[in-house]
PDB file of C-alpha atoms in Angstrom:
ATOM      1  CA  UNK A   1     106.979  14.116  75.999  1.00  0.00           C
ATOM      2  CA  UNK A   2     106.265  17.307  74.287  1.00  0.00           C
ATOM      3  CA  UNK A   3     103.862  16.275  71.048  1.00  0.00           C
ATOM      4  CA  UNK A   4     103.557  17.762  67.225  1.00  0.00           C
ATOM      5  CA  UNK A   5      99.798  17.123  66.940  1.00  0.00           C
ATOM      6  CA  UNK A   6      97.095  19.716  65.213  1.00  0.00           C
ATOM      7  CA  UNK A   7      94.052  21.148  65.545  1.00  0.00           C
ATOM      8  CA  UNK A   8      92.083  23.038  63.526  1.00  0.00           C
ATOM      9  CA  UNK A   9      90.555  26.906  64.329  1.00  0.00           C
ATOM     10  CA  UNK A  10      87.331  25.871  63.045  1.00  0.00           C
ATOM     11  CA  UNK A  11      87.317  22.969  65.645  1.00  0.00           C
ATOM     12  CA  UNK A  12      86.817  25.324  68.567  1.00  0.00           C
ATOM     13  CA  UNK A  13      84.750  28.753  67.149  1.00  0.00           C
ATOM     14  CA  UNK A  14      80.768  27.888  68.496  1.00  0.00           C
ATOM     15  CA  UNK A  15      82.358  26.440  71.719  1.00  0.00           C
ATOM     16  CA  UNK A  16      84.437  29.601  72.263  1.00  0.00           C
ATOM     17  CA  UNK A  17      82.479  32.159  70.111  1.00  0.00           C
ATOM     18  CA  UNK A  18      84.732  33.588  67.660  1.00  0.00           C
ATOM     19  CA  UNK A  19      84.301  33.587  63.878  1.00  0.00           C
ATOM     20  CA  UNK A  20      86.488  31.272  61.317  1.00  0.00           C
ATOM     21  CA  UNK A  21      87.265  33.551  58.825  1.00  0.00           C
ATOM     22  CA  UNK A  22      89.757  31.667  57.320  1.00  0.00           C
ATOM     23  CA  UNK A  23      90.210  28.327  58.860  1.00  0.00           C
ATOM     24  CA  UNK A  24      94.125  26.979  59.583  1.00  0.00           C
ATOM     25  CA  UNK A  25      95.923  24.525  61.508  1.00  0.00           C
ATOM     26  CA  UNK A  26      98.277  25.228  64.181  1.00  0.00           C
ATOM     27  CA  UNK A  27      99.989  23.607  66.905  1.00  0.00           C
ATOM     28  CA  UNK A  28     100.474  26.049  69.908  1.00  0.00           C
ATOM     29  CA  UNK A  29      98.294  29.140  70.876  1.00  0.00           C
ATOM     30  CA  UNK A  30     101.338  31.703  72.187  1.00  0.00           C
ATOM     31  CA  UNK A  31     102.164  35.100  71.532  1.00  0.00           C
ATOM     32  CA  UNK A  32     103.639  37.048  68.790  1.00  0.00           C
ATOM     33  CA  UNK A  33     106.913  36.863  70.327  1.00  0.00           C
ATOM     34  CA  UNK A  34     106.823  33.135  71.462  1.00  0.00           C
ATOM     35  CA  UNK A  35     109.409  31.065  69.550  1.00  0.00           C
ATOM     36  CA  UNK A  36     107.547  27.722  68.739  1.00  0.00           C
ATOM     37  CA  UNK A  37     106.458  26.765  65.043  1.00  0.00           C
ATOM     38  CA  UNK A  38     102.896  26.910  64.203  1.00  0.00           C
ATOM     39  CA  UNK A  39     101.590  29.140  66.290  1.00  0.00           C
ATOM     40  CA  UNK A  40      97.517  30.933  66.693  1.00  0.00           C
ATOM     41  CA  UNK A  41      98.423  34.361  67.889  1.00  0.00           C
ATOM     42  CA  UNK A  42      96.118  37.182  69.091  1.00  0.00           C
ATOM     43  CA  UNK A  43      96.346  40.911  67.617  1.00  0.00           C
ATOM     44  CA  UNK A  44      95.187  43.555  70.041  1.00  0.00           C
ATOM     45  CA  UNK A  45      97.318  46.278  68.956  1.00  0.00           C
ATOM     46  CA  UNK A  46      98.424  47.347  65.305  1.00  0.00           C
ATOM     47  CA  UNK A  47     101.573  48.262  66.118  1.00  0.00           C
ATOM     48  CA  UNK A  48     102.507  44.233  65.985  1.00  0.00           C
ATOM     49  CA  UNK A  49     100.847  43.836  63.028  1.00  0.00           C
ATOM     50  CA  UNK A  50     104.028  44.153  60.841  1.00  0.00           C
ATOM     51  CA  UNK A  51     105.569  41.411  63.176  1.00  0.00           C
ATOM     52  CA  UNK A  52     102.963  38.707  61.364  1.00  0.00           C
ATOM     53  CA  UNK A  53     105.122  39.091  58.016  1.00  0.00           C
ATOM     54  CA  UNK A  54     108.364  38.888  59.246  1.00  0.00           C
ATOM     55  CA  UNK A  55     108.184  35.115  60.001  1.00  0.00           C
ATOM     56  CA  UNK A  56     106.528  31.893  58.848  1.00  0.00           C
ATOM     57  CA  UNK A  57     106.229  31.123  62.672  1.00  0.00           C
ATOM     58  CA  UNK A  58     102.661  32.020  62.654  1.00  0.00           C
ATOM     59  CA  UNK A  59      99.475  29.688  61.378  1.00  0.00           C
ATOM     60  CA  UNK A  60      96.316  31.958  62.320  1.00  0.00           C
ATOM     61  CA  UNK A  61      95.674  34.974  63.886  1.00  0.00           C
ATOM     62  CA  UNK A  62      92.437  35.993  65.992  1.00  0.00           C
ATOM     63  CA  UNK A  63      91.586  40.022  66.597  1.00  0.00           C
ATOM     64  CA  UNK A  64      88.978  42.224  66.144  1.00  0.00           C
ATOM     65  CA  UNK A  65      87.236  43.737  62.882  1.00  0.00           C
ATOM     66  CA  UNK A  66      89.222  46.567  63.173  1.00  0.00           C
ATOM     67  CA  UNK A  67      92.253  44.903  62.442  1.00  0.00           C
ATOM     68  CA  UNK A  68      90.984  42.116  60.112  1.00  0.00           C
ATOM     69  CA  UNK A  69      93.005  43.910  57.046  1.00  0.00           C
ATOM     70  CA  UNK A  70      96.205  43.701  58.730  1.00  0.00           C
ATOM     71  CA  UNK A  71      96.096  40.155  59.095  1.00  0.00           C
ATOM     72  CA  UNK A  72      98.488  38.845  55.998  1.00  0.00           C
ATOM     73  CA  UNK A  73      96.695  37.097  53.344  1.00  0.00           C
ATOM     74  CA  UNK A  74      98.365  33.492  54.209  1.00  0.00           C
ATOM     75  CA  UNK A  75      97.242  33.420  57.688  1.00  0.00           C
ATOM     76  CA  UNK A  76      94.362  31.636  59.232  1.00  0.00           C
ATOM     77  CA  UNK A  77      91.848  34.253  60.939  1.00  0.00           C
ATOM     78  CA  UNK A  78      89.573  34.247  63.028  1.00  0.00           C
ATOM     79  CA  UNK A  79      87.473  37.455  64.602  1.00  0.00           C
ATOM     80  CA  UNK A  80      86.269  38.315  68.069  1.00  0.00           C
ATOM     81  CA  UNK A  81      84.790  40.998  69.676  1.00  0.00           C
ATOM     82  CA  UNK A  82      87.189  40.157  72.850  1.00  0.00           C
ATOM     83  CA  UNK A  83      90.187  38.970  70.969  1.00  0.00           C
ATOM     84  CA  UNK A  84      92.354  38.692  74.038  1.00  0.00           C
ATOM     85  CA  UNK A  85      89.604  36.569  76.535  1.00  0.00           C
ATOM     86  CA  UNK A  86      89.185  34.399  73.413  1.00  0.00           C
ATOM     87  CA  UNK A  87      92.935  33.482  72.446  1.00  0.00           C
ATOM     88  CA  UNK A  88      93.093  32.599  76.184  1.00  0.00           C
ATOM     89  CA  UNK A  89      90.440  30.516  75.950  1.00  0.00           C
ATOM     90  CA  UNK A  90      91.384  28.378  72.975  1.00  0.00           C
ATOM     91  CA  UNK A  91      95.128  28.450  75.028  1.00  0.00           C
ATOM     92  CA  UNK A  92      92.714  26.929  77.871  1.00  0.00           C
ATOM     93  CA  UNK A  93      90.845  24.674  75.844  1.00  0.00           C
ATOM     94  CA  UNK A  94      93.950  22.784  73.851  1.00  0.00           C
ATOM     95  CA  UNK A  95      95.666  22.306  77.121  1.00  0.00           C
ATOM     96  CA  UNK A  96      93.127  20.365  78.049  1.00  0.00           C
ATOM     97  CA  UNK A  97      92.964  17.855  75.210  1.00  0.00           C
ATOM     98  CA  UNK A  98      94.726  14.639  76.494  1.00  0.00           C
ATOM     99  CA  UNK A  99      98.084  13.689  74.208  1.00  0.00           C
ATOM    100  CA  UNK A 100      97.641  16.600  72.356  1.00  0.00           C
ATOM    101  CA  UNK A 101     100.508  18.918  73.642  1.00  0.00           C
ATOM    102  CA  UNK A 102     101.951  16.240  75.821  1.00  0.00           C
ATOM    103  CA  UNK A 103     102.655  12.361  75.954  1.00  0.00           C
ATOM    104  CA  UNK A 104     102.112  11.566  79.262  1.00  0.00           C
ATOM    105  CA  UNK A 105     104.820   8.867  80.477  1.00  0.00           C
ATOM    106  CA  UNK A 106     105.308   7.085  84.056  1.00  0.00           C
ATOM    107  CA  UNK A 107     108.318   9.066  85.677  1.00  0.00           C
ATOM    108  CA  UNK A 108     111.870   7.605  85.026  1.00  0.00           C
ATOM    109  CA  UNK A 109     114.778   7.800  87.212  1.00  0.00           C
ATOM    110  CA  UNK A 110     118.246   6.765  85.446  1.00  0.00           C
ATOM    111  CA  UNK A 111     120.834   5.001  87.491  1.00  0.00           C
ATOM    112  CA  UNK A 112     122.952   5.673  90.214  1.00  0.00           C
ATOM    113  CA  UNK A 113     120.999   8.610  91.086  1.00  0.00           C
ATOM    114  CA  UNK A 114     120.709  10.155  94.568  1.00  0.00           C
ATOM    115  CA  UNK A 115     117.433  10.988  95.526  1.00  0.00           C
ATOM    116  CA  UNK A 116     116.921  12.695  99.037  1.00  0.00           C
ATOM    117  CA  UNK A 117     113.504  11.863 100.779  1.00  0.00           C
ATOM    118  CA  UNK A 118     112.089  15.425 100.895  1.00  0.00           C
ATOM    119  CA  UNK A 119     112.360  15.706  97.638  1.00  0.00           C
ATOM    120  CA  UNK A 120     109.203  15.630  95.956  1.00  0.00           C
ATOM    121  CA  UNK A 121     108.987  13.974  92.398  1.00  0.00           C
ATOM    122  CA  UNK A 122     105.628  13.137  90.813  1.00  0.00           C
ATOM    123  CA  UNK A 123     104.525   9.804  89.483  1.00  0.00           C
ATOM    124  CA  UNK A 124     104.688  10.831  86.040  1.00  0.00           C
ATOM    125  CA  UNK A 125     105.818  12.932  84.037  1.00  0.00           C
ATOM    126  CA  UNK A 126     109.479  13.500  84.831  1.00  0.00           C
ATOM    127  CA  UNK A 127     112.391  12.327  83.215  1.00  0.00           C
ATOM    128  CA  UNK A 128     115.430  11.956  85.544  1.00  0.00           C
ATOM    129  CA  UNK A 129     119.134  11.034  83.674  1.00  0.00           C
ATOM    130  CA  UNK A 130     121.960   8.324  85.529  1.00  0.00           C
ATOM    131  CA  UNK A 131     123.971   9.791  88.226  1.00  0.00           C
ATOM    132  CA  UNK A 132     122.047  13.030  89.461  1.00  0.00           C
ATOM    133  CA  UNK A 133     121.540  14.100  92.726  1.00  0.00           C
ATOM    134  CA  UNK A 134     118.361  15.787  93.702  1.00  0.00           C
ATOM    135  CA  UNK A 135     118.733  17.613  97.127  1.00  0.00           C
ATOM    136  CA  UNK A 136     116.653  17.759 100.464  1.00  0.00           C
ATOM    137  CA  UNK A 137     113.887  20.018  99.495  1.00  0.00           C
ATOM    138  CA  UNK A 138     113.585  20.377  95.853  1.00  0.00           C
ATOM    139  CA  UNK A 139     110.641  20.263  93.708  1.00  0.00           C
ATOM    140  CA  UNK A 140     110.576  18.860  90.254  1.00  0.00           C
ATOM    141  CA  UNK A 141     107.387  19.178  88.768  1.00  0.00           C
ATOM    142  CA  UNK A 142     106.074  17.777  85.523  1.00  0.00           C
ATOM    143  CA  UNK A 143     107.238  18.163  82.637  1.00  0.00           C
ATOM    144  CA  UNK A 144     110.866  17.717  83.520  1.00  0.00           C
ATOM    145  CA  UNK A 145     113.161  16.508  81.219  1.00  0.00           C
ATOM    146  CA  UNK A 146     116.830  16.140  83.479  1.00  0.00           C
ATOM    147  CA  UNK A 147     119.754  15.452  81.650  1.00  0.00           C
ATOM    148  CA  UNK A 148     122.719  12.880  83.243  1.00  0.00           C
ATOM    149  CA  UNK A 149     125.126  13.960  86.118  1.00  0.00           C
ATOM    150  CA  UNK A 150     122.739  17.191  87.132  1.00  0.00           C
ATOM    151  CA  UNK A 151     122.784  18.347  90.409  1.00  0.00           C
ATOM    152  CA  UNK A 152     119.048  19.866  91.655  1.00  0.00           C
ATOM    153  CA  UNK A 153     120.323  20.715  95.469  1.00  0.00           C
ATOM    154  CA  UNK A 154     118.232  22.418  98.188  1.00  0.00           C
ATOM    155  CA  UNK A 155     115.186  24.256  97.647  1.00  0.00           C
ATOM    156  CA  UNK A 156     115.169  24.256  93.896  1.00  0.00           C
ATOM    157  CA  UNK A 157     111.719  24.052  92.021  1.00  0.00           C
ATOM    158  CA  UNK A 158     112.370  22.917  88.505  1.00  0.00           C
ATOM    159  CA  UNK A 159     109.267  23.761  86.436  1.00  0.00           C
ATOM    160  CA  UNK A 160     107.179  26.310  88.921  1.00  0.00           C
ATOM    161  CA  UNK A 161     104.717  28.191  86.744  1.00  0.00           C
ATOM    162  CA  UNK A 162     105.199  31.059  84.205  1.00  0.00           C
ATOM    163  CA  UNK A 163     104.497  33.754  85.679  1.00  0.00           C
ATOM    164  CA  UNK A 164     101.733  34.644  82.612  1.00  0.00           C
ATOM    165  CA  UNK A 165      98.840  36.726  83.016  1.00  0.00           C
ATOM    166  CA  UNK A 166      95.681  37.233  81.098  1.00  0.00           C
ATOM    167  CA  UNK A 167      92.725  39.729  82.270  1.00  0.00           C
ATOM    168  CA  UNK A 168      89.496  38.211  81.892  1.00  0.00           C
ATOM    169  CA  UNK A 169      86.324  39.782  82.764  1.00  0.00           C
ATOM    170  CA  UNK A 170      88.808  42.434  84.097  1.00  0.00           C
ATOM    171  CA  UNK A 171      90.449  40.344  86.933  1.00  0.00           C
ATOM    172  CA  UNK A 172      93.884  38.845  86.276  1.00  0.00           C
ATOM    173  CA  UNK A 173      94.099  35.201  85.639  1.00  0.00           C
ATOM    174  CA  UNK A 174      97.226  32.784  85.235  1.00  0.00           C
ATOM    175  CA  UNK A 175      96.808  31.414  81.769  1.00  0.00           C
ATOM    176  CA  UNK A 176      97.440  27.474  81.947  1.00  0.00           C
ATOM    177  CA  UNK A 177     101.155  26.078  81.717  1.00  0.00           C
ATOM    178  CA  UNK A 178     101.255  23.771  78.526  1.00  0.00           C
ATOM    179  CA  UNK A 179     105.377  23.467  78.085  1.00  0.00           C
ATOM    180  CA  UNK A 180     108.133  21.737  80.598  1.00  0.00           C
ATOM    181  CA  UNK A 181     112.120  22.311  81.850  1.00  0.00           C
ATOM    182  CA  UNK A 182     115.005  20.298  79.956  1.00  0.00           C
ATOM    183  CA  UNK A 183     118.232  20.456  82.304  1.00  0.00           C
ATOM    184  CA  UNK A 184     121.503  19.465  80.167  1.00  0.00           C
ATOM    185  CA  UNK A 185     124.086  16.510  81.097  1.00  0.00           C
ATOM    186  CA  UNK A 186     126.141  17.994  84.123  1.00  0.00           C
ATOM    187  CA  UNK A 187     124.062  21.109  84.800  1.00  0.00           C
ATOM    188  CA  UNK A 188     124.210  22.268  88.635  1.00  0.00           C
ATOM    189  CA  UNK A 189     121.388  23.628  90.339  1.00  0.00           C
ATOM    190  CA  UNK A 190     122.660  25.219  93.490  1.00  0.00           C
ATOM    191  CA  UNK A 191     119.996  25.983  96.147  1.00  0.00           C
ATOM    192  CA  UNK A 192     116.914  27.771  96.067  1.00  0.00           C
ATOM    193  CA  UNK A 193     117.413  28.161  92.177  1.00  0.00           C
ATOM    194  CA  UNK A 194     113.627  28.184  90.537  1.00  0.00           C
ATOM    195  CA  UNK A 195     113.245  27.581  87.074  1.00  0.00           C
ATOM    196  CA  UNK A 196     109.890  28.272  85.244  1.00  0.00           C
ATOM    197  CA  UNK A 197     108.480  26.101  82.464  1.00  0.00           C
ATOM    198  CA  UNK A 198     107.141  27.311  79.251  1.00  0.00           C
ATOM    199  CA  UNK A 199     103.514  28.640  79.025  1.00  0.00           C
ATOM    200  CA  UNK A 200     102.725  27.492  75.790  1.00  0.00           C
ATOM    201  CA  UNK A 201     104.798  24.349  74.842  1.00  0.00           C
ATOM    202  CA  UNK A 202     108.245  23.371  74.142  1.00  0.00           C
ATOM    203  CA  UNK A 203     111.112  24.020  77.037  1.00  0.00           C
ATOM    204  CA  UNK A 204     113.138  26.446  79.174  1.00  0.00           C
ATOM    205  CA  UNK A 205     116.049  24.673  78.706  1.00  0.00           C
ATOM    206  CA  UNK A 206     119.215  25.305  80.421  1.00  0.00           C
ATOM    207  CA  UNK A 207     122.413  23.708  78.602  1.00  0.00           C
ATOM    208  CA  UNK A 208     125.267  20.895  79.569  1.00  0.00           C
ATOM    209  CA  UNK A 209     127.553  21.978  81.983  1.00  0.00           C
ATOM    210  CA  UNK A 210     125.909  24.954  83.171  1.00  0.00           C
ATOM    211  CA  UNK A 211     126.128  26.276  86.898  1.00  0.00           C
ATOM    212  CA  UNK A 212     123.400  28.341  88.525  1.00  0.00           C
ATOM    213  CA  UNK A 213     124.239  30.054  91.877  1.00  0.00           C
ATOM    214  CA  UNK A 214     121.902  29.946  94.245  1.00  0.00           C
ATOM    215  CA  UNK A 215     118.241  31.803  94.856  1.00  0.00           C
ATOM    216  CA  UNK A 216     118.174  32.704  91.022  1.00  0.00           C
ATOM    217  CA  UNK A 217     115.223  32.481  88.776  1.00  0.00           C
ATOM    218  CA  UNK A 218     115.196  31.622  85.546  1.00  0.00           C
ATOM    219  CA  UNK A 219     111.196  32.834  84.036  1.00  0.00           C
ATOM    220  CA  UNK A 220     109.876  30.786  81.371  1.00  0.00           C
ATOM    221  CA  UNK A 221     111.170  30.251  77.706  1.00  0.00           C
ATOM    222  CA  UNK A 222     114.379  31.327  78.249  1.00  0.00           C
ATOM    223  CA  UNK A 223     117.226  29.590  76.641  1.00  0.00           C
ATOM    224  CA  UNK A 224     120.456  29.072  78.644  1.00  0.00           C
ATOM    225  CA  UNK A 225     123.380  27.876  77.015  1.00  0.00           C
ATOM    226  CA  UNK A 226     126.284  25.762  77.733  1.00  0.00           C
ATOM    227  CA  UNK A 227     129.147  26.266  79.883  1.00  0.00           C
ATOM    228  CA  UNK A 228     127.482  29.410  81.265  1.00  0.00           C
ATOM    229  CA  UNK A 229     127.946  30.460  84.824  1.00  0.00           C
ATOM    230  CA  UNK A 230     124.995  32.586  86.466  1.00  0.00           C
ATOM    231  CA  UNK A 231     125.933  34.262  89.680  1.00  0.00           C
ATOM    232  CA  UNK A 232     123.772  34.567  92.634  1.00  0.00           C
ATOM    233  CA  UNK A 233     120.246  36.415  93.757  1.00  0.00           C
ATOM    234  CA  UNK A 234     119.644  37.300  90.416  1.00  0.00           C
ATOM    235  CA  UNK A 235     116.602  37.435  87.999  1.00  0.00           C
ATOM    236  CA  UNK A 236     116.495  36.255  84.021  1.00  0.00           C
ATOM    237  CA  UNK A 237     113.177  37.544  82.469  1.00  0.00           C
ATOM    238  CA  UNK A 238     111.245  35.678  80.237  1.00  0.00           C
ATOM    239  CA  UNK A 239     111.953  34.287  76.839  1.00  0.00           C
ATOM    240  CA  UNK A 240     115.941  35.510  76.967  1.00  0.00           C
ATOM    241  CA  UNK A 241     117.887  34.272  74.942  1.00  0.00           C
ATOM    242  CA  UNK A 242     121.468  33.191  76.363  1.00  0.00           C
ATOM    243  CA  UNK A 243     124.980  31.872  74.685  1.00  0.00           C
ATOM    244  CA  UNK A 244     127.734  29.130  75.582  1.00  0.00           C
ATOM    245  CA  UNK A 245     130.370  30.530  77.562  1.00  0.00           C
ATOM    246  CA  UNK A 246     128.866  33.235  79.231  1.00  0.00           C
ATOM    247  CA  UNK A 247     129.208  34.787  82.428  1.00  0.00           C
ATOM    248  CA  UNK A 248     126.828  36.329  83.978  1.00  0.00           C
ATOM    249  CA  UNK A 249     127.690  38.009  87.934  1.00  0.00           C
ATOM    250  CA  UNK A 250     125.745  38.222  91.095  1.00  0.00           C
ATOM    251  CA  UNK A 251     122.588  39.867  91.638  1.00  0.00           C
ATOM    252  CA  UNK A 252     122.144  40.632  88.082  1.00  0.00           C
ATOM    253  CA  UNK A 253     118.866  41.580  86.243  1.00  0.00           C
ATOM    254  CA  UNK A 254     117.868  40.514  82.377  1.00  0.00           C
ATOM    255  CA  UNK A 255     114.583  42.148  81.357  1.00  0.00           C
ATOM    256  CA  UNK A 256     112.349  40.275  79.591  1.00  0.00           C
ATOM    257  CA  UNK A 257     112.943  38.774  75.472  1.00  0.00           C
ATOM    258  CA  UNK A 258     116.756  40.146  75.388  1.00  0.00           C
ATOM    259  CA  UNK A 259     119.534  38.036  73.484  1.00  0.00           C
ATOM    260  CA  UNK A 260     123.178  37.317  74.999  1.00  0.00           C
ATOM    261  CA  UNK A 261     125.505  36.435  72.983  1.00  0.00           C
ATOM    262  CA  UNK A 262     128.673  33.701  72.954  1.00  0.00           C
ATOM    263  CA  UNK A 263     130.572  34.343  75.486  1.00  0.00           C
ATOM    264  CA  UNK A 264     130.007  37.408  76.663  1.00  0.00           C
ATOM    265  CA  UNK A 265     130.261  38.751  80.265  1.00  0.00           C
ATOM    266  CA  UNK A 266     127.504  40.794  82.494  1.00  0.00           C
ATOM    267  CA  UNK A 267     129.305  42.594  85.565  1.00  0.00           C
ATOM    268  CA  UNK A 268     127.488  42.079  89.136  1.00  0.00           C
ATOM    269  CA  UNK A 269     124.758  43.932  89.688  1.00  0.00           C
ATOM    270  CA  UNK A 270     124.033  44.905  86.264  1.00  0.00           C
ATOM    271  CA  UNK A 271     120.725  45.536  85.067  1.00  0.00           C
ATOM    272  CA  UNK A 272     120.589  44.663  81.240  1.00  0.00           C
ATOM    273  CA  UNK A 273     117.664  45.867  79.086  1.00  0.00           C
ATOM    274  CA  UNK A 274     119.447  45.578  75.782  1.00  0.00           C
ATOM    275  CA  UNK A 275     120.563  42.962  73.826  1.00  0.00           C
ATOM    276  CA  UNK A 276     124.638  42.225  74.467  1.00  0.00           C
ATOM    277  CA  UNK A 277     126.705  41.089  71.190  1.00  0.00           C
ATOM    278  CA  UNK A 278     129.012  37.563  71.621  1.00  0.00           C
ATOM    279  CA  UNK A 279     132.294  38.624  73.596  1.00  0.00           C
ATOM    280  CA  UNK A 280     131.241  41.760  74.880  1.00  0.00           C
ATOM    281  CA  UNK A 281     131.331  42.432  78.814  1.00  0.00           C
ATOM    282  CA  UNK A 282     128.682  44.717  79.755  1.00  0.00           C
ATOM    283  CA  UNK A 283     128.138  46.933  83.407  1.00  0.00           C
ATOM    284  CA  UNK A 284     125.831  49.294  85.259  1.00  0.00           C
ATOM    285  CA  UNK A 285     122.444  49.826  85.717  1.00  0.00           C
ATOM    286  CA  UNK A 286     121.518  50.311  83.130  1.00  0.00           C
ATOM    287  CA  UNK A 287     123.845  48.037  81.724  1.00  0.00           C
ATOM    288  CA  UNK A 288     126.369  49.500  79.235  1.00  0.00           C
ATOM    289  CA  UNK A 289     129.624  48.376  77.675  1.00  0.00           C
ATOM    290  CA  UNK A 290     132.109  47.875  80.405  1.00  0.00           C
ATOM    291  CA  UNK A 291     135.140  50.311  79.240  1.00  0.00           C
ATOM    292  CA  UNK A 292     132.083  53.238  78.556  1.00  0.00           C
ATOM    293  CA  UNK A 293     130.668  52.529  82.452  1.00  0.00           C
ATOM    294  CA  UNK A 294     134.699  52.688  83.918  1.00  0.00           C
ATOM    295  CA  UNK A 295     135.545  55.882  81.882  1.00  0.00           C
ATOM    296  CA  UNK A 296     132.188  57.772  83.175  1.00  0.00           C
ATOM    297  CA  UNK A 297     133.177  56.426  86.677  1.00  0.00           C
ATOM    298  CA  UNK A 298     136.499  58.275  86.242  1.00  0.00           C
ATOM    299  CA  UNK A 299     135.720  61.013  85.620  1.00  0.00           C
ATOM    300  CA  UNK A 300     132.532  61.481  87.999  1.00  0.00           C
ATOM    301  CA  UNK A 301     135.379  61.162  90.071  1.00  0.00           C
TER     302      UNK A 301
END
C-alpha cells in the first residue's frame, strides 16, 4: 500500500548533479499543483513562484539561480542548471527505491467475487473487495485498491498510465507512475472505461456508488465523488476535482485541474474549462450556466 516514508534532498545531489542549498525532507517529487503533502517541486517559471507561499504543501523546491530568491525562506532548495531534467530525475530515482512509495503486498481477492478468465490481474499488488465482478477483458494493473460490490466489466483498464510528459535532452519522455486507483464499495465500471493512476503517489479515486458509462477516461489524480453518474464517450482531465451527487452527461469534456461541486449537473456535450459551484447545471461548449446558454439559444433563434 501507498507508504509515508522520507528522504532527504541531500541524499540524491552528486548522483543527480544539483546543488543542496538548503537541505529538506519530503515525501513525493510532483508538481506545484499536485495535491499530496510534502512535496519537492520544480520552478521553471516565476509566474508560480507566488504559488510556493500559499500552502504548506511544499518541502523543497529545485530551479535555477535565477530564481533562487523567489524560493520562500522555509523551503528546502536545491539549484540546477536544468531544473526540469533534474526534478524528473529525482521523480525517477525515488520510484525506484523498494518500500519507499509503496508496500508491495501479494494480490487479494475478497469473497464471492466473479472473476472472468480474460481478465488479467497481476500477482501482486492489487487489492480486490467481496462480491465484485471483473468482466471479460479488463485490465487491473497495480496499484489497485477495489472497494466491495464493484463492477469492472468489459474492456476497462483500471490504473493505465498518466499520461505525464517530461522533455529530456529535448525528446519527450513518460515520467514514471509512482501512485495507484482506489474504486469505492458499489462503484460500476461499464465497458471500455480507463482510469489512470496517479503519477506521483497517492490515488485517483473514484467514490461508493458511482457509475461510469462506458468508453470514458478518467486521467490521473482526479477525485470522483460519490453517487455521481458520468455519461458516456467522455473525457475528465487530470487532477479534477469532482462532488457527491453529480451528474455529469454524455460525451462531455473537463479540462484539466477544474473543481465540480456537490451536486451539480454538466449538460451532454459540454465542454467545461471553468470551475462549476455545488448545485449549478452548466451547458455549451464552452460550458456556461444552463439558463445563460438557453436564453442565447432563443434568441439566435
Amino acid at each position: 500500500m501507498s507508504a509515508a516514508k522520507t528522504v532527504r534532498l541531500s541524499d540524491f545531489a552528486s548522483e543527480i548533479g544539483y546543488e543542496t542549498v538548503r537541505d529538506a525532507s519530503f515525501r513525493h517529487v510532483a508538481k506545484i499543483a499536485t495535491r499530496l503533502e510534502s512535496m519537492v517541486v520544480p520552478l521553471t517559471d516565476a509566474a508560480f513562484a507566488d504559488a510556493l507561499c500559499q500552502s504548506d504543501r511544499f518541502a523543497g523546491v529545485i530551479t535555477s539561480k535565477a530564481f533562487a530568491d523567489l524560493v520562500p525562506p522555509n523551503l528546502g532548495l536545491a539549484l540546477s542548471d536544468t531544473p526540469g531534467e533534474a526534478h524528473a530525475a529525482l521523480h525517477a530515482r525515488i520510484c525506484a527505491i523498494p518500500g519507499l512509495l509503496w508496500e508491495s503486498f501479494e494480490t487479494e481477492i475478497g469473497p464471492g467475487c466473479s472473476i472472468a478468465e480474460t481478465a488479467i490481474i497481476p500477482p501482486r499488488d492489487v487489492r480486490i473487495g467481496a462480491g465484485c465482478v471483473i468482466a471479460h477483458g479488463a485490465v487491473i494493473h497495480p496499484r489497485s485498491v477495489i472497494g466491495e460490490n464493484v463492477g469492472v466489466r468489459e474492456r476497462c483498464v483500471v490504473g493505465s498510465a498518466a499520461y505525464e510528459i517530461i522533455k529530456i535532452g529535448g525528446r519527450q519522455v513518460l515520467r514514471p507512475q509512482a501512485g495507484g486507483v482506489k474504486l469505492g464499495d458499489g462503484v460500476e465500471l461499464l465497458p471500455g472505461v480507463s482510469i489512470s493512476r496517479t503519477a506521483f503517489g497517492g490515488f485517483t479515486s473514484i467514490g461508493e456508488a458511482t457509475v461510469i458509462d462506458h468508453n470514458v477516461v478518467v486521467s490521473h489524480d482526479t477525485e470522483v465523488g460519490e453517487n455521481t453518474r458520468v455519461g458516456g464517450q467522455g473525457w475528465i482531465g487530470g487532477r479534477v476535482r469532482i462532488g457527491n451527487d453529480v451528474v455529469i452527461g454524455p460525451q462531455v469534456t473537463i479540462t484539466n485541474g477544474l473543481t465540480l461541486g456537490d451536486r451539480c449537473h454538466v449538460s451532454l456535450g459540454s465542454v467545461v474549462t471553468h470551475d462549476v459551484p455545488s448545485g449549478q447545471r452548466v451547458t455549451g461548449n464552452f460550458a456556461i450556466a444552463h439558463d445563460r446558454f438557453i436564453e442565447a439559444l432563443r434568441k439566435k433563434r
